[in-house]
Amino acid sequence: MTITVAAVSANFTRDLEQNYALIEKLLGEARAAGAQLVVFPEASIGGYLSSLGNHGDTVRTTQRSLPPAVQLDGPEIRRVQELAGKTVVCIGFCELDDDGETRYNAAVCLDGERIYGSYRKVHQPLGENMSYAAGDTYRAFDTPVGRVGLQICYDKAFPEAARALALDGAEIVVSLSAWPAARTATAEDLQQDRWTYRFNLFDAARALDNQVFWIASNQAGTFGSLRYVGNAKVVDPGGNVLATTLLDAGLAVAQIDVESTFRAMRGGMFHLRDRRPDVYAAVTAQDTPESSAWKAAAHA
């Protein structure tokens, strides 16, 4: 079965009404292109942090500019469901835990009828832990467009994260990001920036590693001190980019056929089948000589 998917590159801020209007506009454009699955960026509801590192809008310094924290069963998510209708939507937001205090950088997959799955970001870069707690689970789930796994931004730098989703049967891995350009020695042409290069390389590598479809959204434009690199894209299980926005805001739209592509790609070399878990003990070890040395150096 062939479906049409769309990855979003757009700028989202603290203005919720402005964000909802942009979500509605982009959903309309995606539907006009035939999209049945639309992937919005990390922190589309309320925007991301305005800076990274031990400064800026962190819990230790100020509460004023943190993203609004919402709950899965709250009116903010219901409003996205109303806009989604029959379209499957993946979108990022700041989730407030049931304790009323703990925040998570989160994502949810939904349509107008139900929530199919949600995710709390596991890997936290550059002081993000001062604003959010970390999640601890990777789990795929079934949707009308196939079995989907969610991850957020920095997660893509860790092969184990995508592999965990693939081993749970994910056919489509959705990677939502607020990925900026490098903070130092930023390239004049952001498409040539080293962080843009890494963003794109991770997307292609993780798709090929696991022979899955990979849909990567990203913020565009600027927010606070961050300049986002866009480059929303759809990647096939061979690591080939089917569509990309490059630096522009907009939609990367592609048609994919999961069943026939998997049959062709996995008919010979099938990376999940050909694994050797019996020799991978170090991958999941809690501590290694290398990590111990690094920890000692970091605390010296």
PDB file of C-alpha atoms in Angstrom:
ATOM      1  CA  MET A   1       0.000   0.000   0.000  1.00  0.00           C
ATOM      2  CA  THR A   2       1.387   3.354  -1.034  1.00  0.00           C
ATOM      3  CA  ILE A   3       0.882   6.268   1.334  1.00  0.00           C
ATOM      4  CA  THR A   4       1.903   9.908   1.171  1.00  0.00           C
ATOM      5  CA  VAL A   5       3.851  11.385   4.072  1.00  0.00           C
ATOM      6  CA  ALA A   6       4.967  14.917   4.846  1.00  0.00           C
ATOM      7  CA  ALA A   7       7.746  16.265   7.085  1.00  0.00           C
ATOM      8  CA  VAL A   8       7.410  19.843   8.317  1.00  0.00           C
ATOM      9  CA  SER A   9      10.060  22.545   8.565  1.00  0.00           C
ATOM     10  CA  ALA A  10       8.594  25.572  10.346  1.00  0.00           C
ATOM     11  CA  ASN A  11       9.076  28.077  13.142  1.00  0.00           C
ATOM     12  CA  PHE A  12       7.066  27.693  16.348  1.00  0.00           C
ATOM     13  CA  THR A  13       7.119  30.115  19.272  1.00  0.00           C
ATOM     14  CA  ARG A  14       5.480  30.736  22.652  1.00  0.00           C
ATOM     15  CA  ASP A  15       2.361  32.138  20.944  1.00  0.00           C
ATOM     16  CA  LEU A  16      -0.025  29.175  21.026  1.00  0.00           C
ATOM     17  CA  GLU A  17      -2.673  30.766  18.811  1.00  0.00           C
ATOM     18  CA  GLN A  18      -0.058  31.556  16.199  1.00  0.00           C
ATOM     19  CA  ASN A  19       1.187  27.964  16.422  1.00  0.00           C
ATOM     20  CA  TYR A  20      -2.288  26.495  15.974  1.00  0.00           C
ATOM     21  CA  ALA A  21      -2.868  28.723  12.948  1.00  0.00           C
ATOM     22  CA  LEU A  22       0.412  27.512  11.437  1.00  0.00           C
ATOM     23  CA  ILE A  23      -0.446  23.872  12.199  1.00  0.00           C
ATOM     24  CA  GLU A  24      -3.809  24.320  10.484  1.00  0.00           C
ATOM     25  CA  LYS A  25      -2.218  25.988   7.447  1.00  0.00           C
ATOM     26  CA  LEU A  26       0.441  23.312   7.025  1.00  0.00           C
ATOM     27  CA  LEU A  27      -2.073  20.509   7.490  1.00  0.00           C
ATOM     28  CA  GLY A  28      -4.156  22.039   4.718  1.00  0.00           C
ATOM     29  CA  GLU A  29      -1.150  22.137   2.397  1.00  0.00           C
ATOM     30  CA  ALA A  30      -0.182  18.583   3.308  1.00  0.00           C
ATOM     31  CA  ARG A  31      -3.693  17.262   2.705  1.00  0.00           C
ATOM     32  CA  ALA A  32      -3.777  19.037  -0.648  1.00  0.00           C
ATOM     33  CA  ALA A  33      -0.652  17.019  -1.514  1.00  0.00           C
ATOM     34  CA  GLY A  34      -2.414  13.816  -0.417  1.00  0.00           C
ATOM     35  CA  ALA A  35      -0.554  13.335   2.873  1.00  0.00           C
ATOM     36  CA  GLN A  36      -1.958  10.773   5.314  1.00  0.00           C
ATOM     37  CA  LEU A  37       0.870  11.240   7.839  1.00  0.00           C
ATOM     38  CA  VAL A  38       2.224  14.679   8.759  1.00  0.00           C
ATOM     39  CA  VAL A  39       5.198  15.104  11.090  1.00  0.00           C
ATOM     40  CA  PHE A  40       5.636  18.422  12.902  1.00  0.00           C
ATOM     41  CA  PRO A  41       8.821  19.438  14.733  1.00  0.00           C
ATOM     42  CA  GLU A  42       9.889  19.069  18.317  1.00  0.00           C
ATOM     43  CA  ALA A  43       8.239  21.710  20.532  1.00  0.00           C
ATOM     44  CA  SER A  44       5.635  22.768  17.974  1.00  0.00           C
ATOM     45  CA  ILE A  45       3.182  23.529  20.779  1.00  0.00           C
ATOM     46  CA  GLY A  46       4.791  26.405  22.651  1.00  0.00           C
ATOM     47  CA  GLY A  47       8.251  26.475  21.118  1.00  0.00           C
ATOM     48  CA  TYR A  48      11.601  25.163  22.283  1.00  0.00           C
ATOM     49  CA  LEU A  49      14.137  26.658  24.705  1.00  0.00           C
ATOM     50  CA  SER A  50      15.647  29.967  23.634  1.00  0.00           C
ATOM     51  CA  SER A  51      19.190  28.778  24.318  1.00  0.00           C
ATOM     52  CA  LEU A  52      21.218  25.711  25.195  1.00  0.00           C
ATOM     53  CA  GLY A  53      23.851  25.302  27.872  1.00  0.00           C
ATOM     54  CA  ASN A  54      24.131  26.520  31.436  1.00  0.00           C
ATOM     55  CA  HIS A  55      22.453  29.858  30.732  1.00  0.00           C
ATOM     56  CA  GLY A  56      19.258  31.268  29.305  1.00  0.00           C
ATOM     57  CA  ASP A  57      15.831  29.823  30.018  1.00  0.00           C
ATOM     58  CA  THR A  58      16.664  27.033  32.404  1.00  0.00           C
ATOM     59  CA  VAL A  59      14.862  26.107  35.591  1.00  0.00           C
ATOM     60  CA  ARG A  60      17.867  27.337  37.587  1.00  0.00           C
ATOM     61  CA  THR A  61      17.641  30.853  36.237  1.00  0.00           C
ATOM     62  CA  THR A  62      14.118  31.789  35.179  1.00  0.00           C
ATOM     63  CA  GLN A  63      10.674  30.326  34.630  1.00  0.00           C
ATOM     64  CA  ARG A  64       9.478  33.170  32.423  1.00  0.00           C
ATOM     65  CA  SER A  65      10.427  31.864  28.998  1.00  0.00           C
ATOM     66  CA  LEU A  66      10.040  28.131  29.461  1.00  0.00           C
ATOM     67  CA  PRO A  67       7.578  26.457  27.072  1.00  0.00           C
ATOM     68  CA  PRO A  68       4.044  26.062  28.419  1.00  0.00           C
ATOM     69  CA  ALA A  69       3.662  22.590  29.941  1.00  0.00           C
ATOM     70  CA  VAL A  70       0.566  20.648  28.855  1.00  0.00           C
ATOM     71  CA  GLN A  71      -0.850  17.201  29.540  1.00  0.00           C
ATOM     72  CA  LEU A  72      -1.759  14.491  27.049  1.00  0.00           C
ATOM     73  CA  ASP A  73      -5.411  14.692  28.011  1.00  0.00           C
ATOM     74  CA  GLY A  74      -5.447  18.498  28.115  1.00  0.00           C
ATOM     75  CA  PRO A  75      -7.193  20.995  25.817  1.00  0.00           C
ATOM     76  CA  GLU A  76      -4.006  21.826  23.892  1.00  0.00           C
ATOM     77  CA  ILE A  77      -3.620  18.284  22.563  1.00  0.00           C
ATOM     78  CA  ARG A  78      -7.376  17.990  21.939  1.00  0.00           C
ATOM     79  CA  ARG A  79      -7.171  21.093  19.796  1.00  0.00           C
ATOM     80  CA  VAL A  80      -4.481  19.471  17.647  1.00  0.00           C
ATOM     81  CA  GLN A  81      -6.736  16.418  17.329  1.00  0.00           C
ATOM     82  CA  GLU A  82      -9.550  18.629  16.074  1.00  0.00           C
ATOM     83  CA  LEU A  83      -7.226  20.064  13.442  1.00  0.00           C
ATOM     84  CA  ALA A  84      -5.876  16.627  12.520  1.00  0.00           C
ATOM     85  CA  GLY A  85      -9.204  15.014  11.684  1.00  0.00           C
ATOM     86  CA  LYS A  86      -8.495  11.842   9.695  1.00  0.00           C
ATOM     87  CA  THR A  87      -4.823  12.729   9.185  1.00  0.00           C
ATOM     88  CA  VAL A  88      -2.245  11.001  11.395  1.00  0.00           C
ATOM     89  CA  VAL A  89      -0.149  13.720  13.030  1.00  0.00           C
ATOM     90  CA  CYS A  90       3.061  13.509  15.046  1.00  0.00           C
ATOM     91  CA  ILE A  91       3.904  16.650  16.996  1.00  0.00           C
ATOM     92  CA  GLY A  92       6.228  17.804  19.773  1.00  0.00           C
ATOM     93  CA  PHE A  93       5.301  19.586  22.996  1.00  0.00           C
ATOM     94  CA  CYS A  94       6.347  20.129  26.619  1.00  0.00           C
ATOM     95  CA  GLU A  95       4.530  17.528  28.702  1.00  0.00           C
ATOM     96  CA  LEU A  96       3.566  18.131  32.320  1.00  0.00           C
ATOM     97  CA  ASP A  97       3.638  15.011  34.460  1.00  0.00           C
ATOM     98  CA  ASP A  98       0.739  14.033  36.696  1.00  0.00           C
ATOM     99  CA  ASP A  99       2.687  15.374  39.687  1.00  0.00           C
ATOM    100  CA  GLY A 100       2.062  18.874  38.332  1.00  0.00           C
ATOM    101  CA  GLU A 101       5.751  19.793  38.434  1.00  0.00           C
ATOM    102  CA  THR A 102       7.935  17.522  36.298  1.00  0.00           C
ATOM    103  CA  ARG A 103       8.358  18.524  32.654  1.00  0.00           C
ATOM    104  CA  TYR A 104       9.337  16.338  29.708  1.00  0.00           C
ATOM    105  CA  ASN A 105      10.320  17.164  26.152  1.00  0.00           C
ATOM    106  CA  ALA A 106       7.682  14.984  24.512  1.00  0.00           C
ATOM    107  CA  ALA A 107       5.977  13.959  21.294  1.00  0.00           C
ATOM    108  CA  VAL A 108       2.621  12.410  20.498  1.00  0.00           C
ATOM    109  CA  CYS A 109       1.117  10.599  17.500  1.00  0.00           C
ATOM    110  CA  LEU A 110      -2.615  11.116  17.041  1.00  0.00           C
ATOM    111  CA  ASP A 111      -5.555  11.768  14.793  1.00  0.00           C
ATOM    112  CA  GLY A 112      -8.989  13.193  15.488  1.00  0.00           C
ATOM    113  CA  GLU A 113     -10.209   9.965  17.050  1.00  0.00           C
ATOM    114  CA  ARG A 114      -7.403   8.735  19.257  1.00  0.00           C
ATOM    115  CA  ILE A 115      -3.870   9.031  20.567  1.00  0.00           C
ATOM    116  CA  TYR A 116      -1.780   6.166  19.172  1.00  0.00           C
ATOM    117  CA  GLY A 117       1.373   6.692  21.182  1.00  0.00           C
ATOM    118  CA  SER A 118       3.550   9.227  22.960  1.00  0.00           C
ATOM    119  CA  TYR A 119       7.211   9.538  23.864  1.00  0.00           C
ATOM    120  CA  ARG A 120       9.401  11.400  26.345  1.00  0.00           C
ATOM    121  CA  LYS A 121      12.862  12.368  25.096  1.00  0.00           C
ATOM    122  CA  VAL A 122      15.600  10.126  26.497  1.00  0.00           C
ATOM    123  CA  HIS A 123      18.868  11.796  25.401  1.00  0.00           C
ATOM    124  CA  GLN A 124      19.421  15.389  26.534  1.00  0.00           C
ATOM    125  CA  PRO A 125      22.074  17.702  25.052  1.00  0.00           C
ATOM    126  CA  LEU A 126      23.803  20.811  26.382  1.00  0.00           C
ATOM    127  CA  GLY A 127      22.004  21.437  29.651  1.00  0.00           C
ATOM    128  CA  GLU A 128      18.524  20.460  28.486  1.00  0.00           C
ATOM    129  CA  ASN A 129      18.295  18.428  31.688  1.00  0.00           C
ATOM    130  CA  MET A 130      17.994  21.718  33.576  1.00  0.00           C
ATOM    131  CA  SER A 131      14.608  22.282  31.952  1.00  0.00           C
ATOM    132  CA  TYR A 132      13.292  18.761  31.393  1.00  0.00           C
ATOM    133  CA  ALA A 133      13.358  15.362  33.044  1.00  0.00           C
ATOM    134  CA  ALA A 134      14.488  12.464  30.841  1.00  0.00           C
ATOM    135  CA  GLY A 135      12.293   9.680  29.500  1.00  0.00           C
ATOM    136  CA  ASP A 136      13.316   6.032  29.727  1.00  0.00           C
ATOM    137  CA  THR A 137      11.425   4.052  27.085  1.00  0.00           C
ATOM    138  CA  TYR A 138      11.443   3.381  23.345  1.00  0.00           C
ATOM    139  CA  ARG A 139       8.288   1.697  22.121  1.00  0.00           C
ATOM    140  CA  ALA A 140       6.677   1.406  18.681  1.00  0.00           C
ATOM    141  CA  PHE A 141       2.909   1.403  18.158  1.00  0.00           C
ATOM    142  CA  ASP A 142       0.402   0.644  15.426  1.00  0.00           C
ATOM    143  CA  THR A 143      -1.320   3.403  13.450  1.00  0.00           C
ATOM    144  CA  PRO A 144      -3.455   3.518  10.283  1.00  0.00           C
ATOM    145  CA  VAL A 145      -0.292   4.275   8.262  1.00  0.00           C
ATOM    146  CA  GLY A 146       1.891   1.521   9.738  1.00  0.00           C
ATOM    147  CA  ARG A 147       3.873   0.757  12.866  1.00  0.00           C
ATOM    148  CA  VAL A 148       5.541   3.951  14.061  1.00  0.00           C
ATOM    149  CA  GLY A 149       8.294   4.788  16.545  1.00  0.00           C
ATOM    150  CA  LEU A 150       8.992   8.263  17.915  1.00  0.00           C
ATOM    151  CA  GLN A 151      12.239   9.925  18.890  1.00  0.00           C
ATOM    152  CA  ILE A 152      13.328  13.520  19.423  1.00  0.00           C
ATOM    153  CA  CYS A 153      16.329  15.469  18.099  1.00  0.00           C
ATOM    154  CA  TYR A 154      19.548  14.397  19.903  1.00  0.00           C
ATOM    155  CA  ASP A 155      18.218  10.821  20.070  1.00  0.00           C
ATOM    156  CA  LYS A 156      19.245  10.397  16.437  1.00  0.00           C
ATOM    157  CA  ALA A 157      22.919  10.550  17.477  1.00  0.00           C
ATOM    158  CA  PHE A 158      22.498   7.249  19.335  1.00  0.00           C
ATOM    159  CA  PRO A 159      22.171   4.164  17.098  1.00  0.00           C
ATOM    160  CA  GLU A 160      20.712   2.198  19.997  1.00  0.00           C
ATOM    161  CA  ALA A 161      17.640   4.447  20.102  1.00  0.00           C
ATOM    162  CA  ALA A 162      16.603   3.769  16.514  1.00  0.00           C
ATOM    163  CA  ARG A 163      17.580   0.111  16.809  1.00  0.00           C
ATOM    164  CA  ALA A 164      15.320  -0.321  19.848  1.00  0.00           C
ATOM    165  CA  LEU A 165      12.379   0.995  17.831  1.00  0.00           C
ATOM    166  CA  ALA A 166      13.226  -1.175  14.821  1.00  0.00           C
ATOM    167  CA  LEU A 167      13.421  -4.254  17.028  1.00  0.00           C
ATOM    168  CA  ASP A 168       9.967  -3.366  18.331  1.00  0.00           C
ATOM    169  CA  GLY A 169       8.696  -3.565  14.784  1.00  0.00           C
ATOM    170  CA  ALA A 170       8.758   0.096  13.770  1.00  0.00           C
ATOM    171  CA  GLU A 171       8.359   0.460  10.005  1.00  0.00           C
ATOM    172  CA  ILE A 172       8.464   4.258  10.135  1.00  0.00           C
ATOM    173  CA  VAL A 173      10.683   6.099  12.607  1.00  0.00           C
ATOM    174  CA  VAL A 174       9.590   9.678  13.194  1.00  0.00           C
ATOM    175  CA  SER A 175      12.378  12.003  14.353  1.00  0.00           C
ATOM    176  CA  LEU A 176      11.124  15.399  15.517  1.00  0.00           C
ATOM    177  CA  SER A 177      13.753  18.095  16.054  1.00  0.00           C
ATOM    178  CA  ALA A 178      14.591  21.641  17.062  1.00  0.00           C
ATOM    179  CA  TRP A 179      18.101  21.199  15.667  1.00  0.00           C
ATOM    180  CA  PRO A 180      20.153  24.404  15.418  1.00  0.00           C
ATOM    181  CA  ALA A 181      23.291  25.398  13.587  1.00  0.00           C
ATOM    182  CA  ALA A 182      26.628  25.138  15.389  1.00  0.00           C
ATOM    183  CA  ARG A 183      27.008  27.567  18.275  1.00  0.00           C
ATOM    184  CA  THR A 184      30.615  28.430  17.328  1.00  0.00           C
ATOM    185  CA  ALA A 185      32.242  28.926  13.932  1.00  0.00           C
ATOM    186  CA  THR A 186      28.806  28.818  12.312  1.00  0.00           C
ATOM    187  CA  ALA A 187      29.012  28.527   8.529  1.00  0.00           C
ATOM    188  CA  GLU A 188      27.826  31.564   6.577  1.00  0.00           C
ATOM    189  CA  ASP A 189      25.756  29.196   4.423  1.00  0.00           C
ATOM    190  CA  LEU A 190      23.820  27.158   7.000  1.00  0.00           C
ATOM    191  CA  GLN A 191      23.408  24.319   4.521  1.00  0.00           C
ATOM    192  CA  GLN A 192      27.178  23.865   4.794  1.00  0.00           C
ATOM    193  CA  ASP A 193      27.247  24.143   8.589  1.00  0.00           C
ATOM    194  CA  ARG A 194      28.782  21.197  10.422  1.00  0.00           C
ATOM    195  CA  TRP A 195      25.671  20.687  12.556  1.00  0.00           C
ATOM    196  CA  THR A 196      23.498  20.628   9.410  1.00  0.00           C
ATOM    197  CA  TYR A 197      25.849  18.003   8.002  1.00  0.00           C
ATOM    198  CA  ARG A 198      25.509  15.871  11.130  1.00  0.00           C
ATOM    199  CA  PHE A 199      21.723  16.250  11.184  1.00  0.00           C
ATOM    200  CA  ASN A 200      21.460  14.979   7.613  1.00  0.00           C
ATOM    201  CA  LEU A 201      24.064  12.248   8.076  1.00  0.00           C
ATOM    202  CA  PHE A 202      22.320  10.854  11.156  1.00  0.00           C
ATOM    203  CA  ASP A 203      18.990  10.740   9.308  1.00  0.00           C
ATOM    204  CA  ALA A 204      20.391   8.771   6.390  1.00  0.00           C
ATOM    205  CA  ALA A 205      22.505   6.484   8.574  1.00  0.00           C
ATOM    206  CA  ARG A 206      19.718   5.590  11.014  1.00  0.00           C
ATOM    207  CA  ALA A 207      17.349   4.784   8.143  1.00  0.00           C
ATOM    208  CA  LEU A 208      19.944   2.533   6.505  1.00  0.00           C
ATOM    209  CA  ASP A 209      21.136   0.979   9.790  1.00  0.00           C
ATOM    210  CA  ASN A 210      17.667  -0.329  10.480  1.00  0.00           C
ATOM    211  CA  GLN A 211      16.207  -0.465   6.959  1.00  0.00           C
ATOM    212  CA  VAL A 212      13.224   1.646   7.966  1.00  0.00           C
ATOM    213  CA  PHE A 213      11.516   4.707   6.569  1.00  0.00           C
ATOM    214  CA  TRP A 214      12.742   7.770   8.433  1.00  0.00           C
ATOM    215  CA  ILE A 215      10.733  10.989   8.614  1.00  0.00           C
ATOM    216  CA  ALA A 216      12.627  13.929  10.094  1.00  0.00           C
ATOM    217  CA  SER A 217      10.965  17.236  10.904  1.00  0.00           C
ATOM    218  CA  ASN A 218      12.765  20.299  12.225  1.00  0.00           C
ATOM    219  CA  GLN A 219      12.226  23.842  13.328  1.00  0.00           C
ATOM    220  CA  ALA A 220      13.199  26.603  10.886  1.00  0.00           C
ATOM    221  CA  GLY A 221      14.158  30.238  11.308  1.00  0.00           C
ATOM    222  CA  THR A 222      15.314  31.543  14.683  1.00  0.00           C
ATOM    223  CA  PHE A 223      14.150  31.502  18.286  1.00  0.00           C
ATOM    224  CA  GLY A 224      16.118  33.192  21.041  1.00  0.00           C
ATOM    225  CA  SER A 225      19.799  32.542  20.373  1.00  0.00           C
ATOM    226  CA  LEU A 226      19.132  29.465  18.225  1.00  0.00           C
ATOM    227  CA  ARG A 227      19.235  29.402  14.418  1.00  0.00           C
ATOM    228  CA  TYR A 228      17.532  26.297  13.123  1.00  0.00           C
ATOM    229  CA  VAL A 229      18.667  24.436  10.028  1.00  0.00           C
ATOM    230  CA  GLY A 230      15.369  23.113   8.651  1.00  0.00           C
ATOM    231  CA  ASN A 231      16.193  20.194   6.345  1.00  0.00           C
ATOM    232  CA  ALA A 232      12.997  18.289   7.075  1.00  0.00           C
ATOM    233  CA  LYS A 233      13.092  15.134   5.010  1.00  0.00           C
ATOM    234  CA  VAL A 234      11.792  11.684   4.122  1.00  0.00           C
ATOM    235  CA  VAL A 235      14.426   8.940   3.856  1.00  0.00           C
ATOM    236  CA  ASP A 236      13.896   5.430   2.532  1.00  0.00           C
ATOM    237  CA  PRO A 237      15.327   2.206   4.069  1.00  0.00           C
ATOM    238  CA  GLY A 238      18.353   2.458   1.783  1.00  0.00           C
ATOM    239  CA  GLY A 239      19.341   5.832   3.215  1.00  0.00           C
ATOM    240  CA  ASN A 240      18.143   7.700   0.115  1.00  0.00           C
ATOM    241  CA  VAL A 241      16.526  11.108   0.662  1.00  0.00           C
ATOM    242  CA  LEU A 242      13.185  11.076  -1.139  1.00  0.00           C
ATOM    243  CA  ALA A 243      12.259  14.675  -0.339  1.00  0.00           C
ATOM    244  CA  THR A 244      13.777  17.548   1.654  1.00  0.00           C
ATOM    245  CA  THR A 245      13.041  21.178   2.421  1.00  0.00           C
ATOM    246  CA  LEU A 246      16.739  22.042   2.764  1.00  0.00           C
ATOM    247  CA  LEU A 247      16.933  25.273   4.801  1.00  0.00           C
ATOM    248  CA  ASP A 248      13.487  26.466   3.791  1.00  0.00           C
ATOM    249  CA  ALA A 249      10.285  26.359   5.797  1.00  0.00           C
ATOM    250  CA  GLY A 250       7.648  24.145   4.220  1.00  0.00           C
ATOM    251  CA  LEU A 251       6.895  20.500   3.557  1.00  0.00           C
ATOM    252  CA  ALA A 252       8.970  17.567   2.336  1.00  0.00           C
ATOM    253  CA  VAL A 253       6.394  15.279   0.731  1.00  0.00           C
ATOM    254  CA  ALA A 254       6.978  11.756  -0.590  1.00  0.00           C
ATOM    255  CA  GLN A 255       5.073   8.607  -1.430  1.00  0.00           C
ATOM    256  CA  ILE A 256       6.215   5.438   0.291  1.00  0.00           C
ATOM    257  CA  ASP A 257       5.234   1.783   0.025  1.00  0.00           C
ATOM    258  CA  VAL A 258       6.383   0.048   3.181  1.00  0.00           C
ATOM    259  CA  GLU A 259       5.564  -3.548   2.279  1.00  0.00           C
ATOM    260  CA  SER A 260       7.091  -3.639  -1.189  1.00  0.00           C
ATOM    261  CA  THR A 261      10.156  -1.610  -0.167  1.00  0.00           C
ATOM    262  CA  PHE A 262      10.851  -3.840   2.828  1.00  0.00           C
ATOM    263  CA  ARG A 263      10.461  -6.932   0.666  1.00  0.00           C
ATOM    264  CA  ALA A 264      13.037  -5.600  -1.789  1.00  0.00           C
ATOM    265  CA  MET A 265      15.456  -4.088   0.748  1.00  0.00           C
ATOM    266  CA  ARG A 266      15.362  -6.925   3.259  1.00  0.00           C
ATOM    267  CA  GLY A 267      15.203  -9.773   0.797  1.00  0.00           C
ATOM    268  CA  GLY A 268      18.986 -10.176   0.758  1.00  0.00           C
ATOM    269  CA  MET A 269      20.884  -8.354   3.473  1.00  0.00           C
ATOM    270  CA  PHE A 270      18.513  -7.840   6.410  1.00  0.00           C
ATOM    271  CA  HIS A 271      20.326  -5.944   9.123  1.00  0.00           C
ATOM    272  CA  LEU A 272      17.977  -6.874  11.963  1.00  0.00           C
ATOM    273  CA  ARG A 273      18.052 -10.576  11.096  1.00  0.00           C
ATOM    274  CA  ASP A 274      21.823 -10.657  10.662  1.00  0.00           C
ATOM    275  CA  ARG A 275      22.674  -9.105  14.017  1.00  0.00           C
ATOM    276  CA  ARG A 276      24.980 -10.910  16.488  1.00  0.00           C
ATOM    277  CA  PRO A 277      23.670  -9.915  19.935  1.00  0.00           C
ATOM    278  CA  ASP A 278      25.942 -12.504  21.543  1.00  0.00           C
ATOM    279  CA  VAL A 279      28.954 -10.266  20.868  1.00  0.00           C
ATOM    280  CA  TYR A 280      27.388  -6.910  21.721  1.00  0.00           C
ATOM    281  CA  ALA A 281      27.559  -7.049  25.517  1.00  0.00           C
ATOM    282  CA  ALA A 282      29.573  -3.830  25.758  1.00  0.00           C
ATOM    283  CA  VAL A 283      26.807  -1.897  23.979  1.00  0.00           C
ATOM    284  CA  THR A 284      24.463  -2.203  26.931  1.00  0.00           C
ATOM    285  CA  ALA A 285      27.027  -2.393  29.729  1.00  0.00           C
ATOM    286  CA  GLN A 286      26.320   0.097  32.506  1.00  0.00           C
ATOM    287  CA  ASP A 287      30.005   0.932  32.853  1.00  0.00           C
ATOM    288  CA  THR A 288      33.096   0.322  30.730  1.00  0.00           C
ATOM    289  CA  PRO A 289      36.776   1.205  31.182  1.00  0.00           C
ATOM    290  CA  GLU A 290      36.353   3.999  28.663  1.00  0.00           C
ATOM    291  CA  SER A 291      33.307   5.513  30.349  1.00  0.00           C
ATOM    292  CA  SER A 292      34.926   5.226  33.773  1.00  0.00           C
ATOM    293  CA  ALA A 293      37.978   7.118  32.546  1.00  0.00           C
ATOM    294  CA  TRP A 294      35.776   9.778  30.988  1.00  0.00           C
ATOM    295  CA  LYS A 295      33.773  10.218  34.188  1.00  0.00           C
ATOM    296  CA  ALA A 296      36.966  10.532  36.215  1.00  0.00           C
ATOM    297  CA  ALA A 297      38.344  13.165  33.854  1.00  0.00           C
ATOM    298  CA  ALA A 298      35.051  15.088  33.871  1.00  0.00           C
ATOM    299  CA  HIS A 299      35.070  15.324  37.664  1.00  0.00           C
ATOM    300  CA  ALA A 300      38.778  16.031  38.073  1.00  0.00           C
TER     301      ALA A 300
END
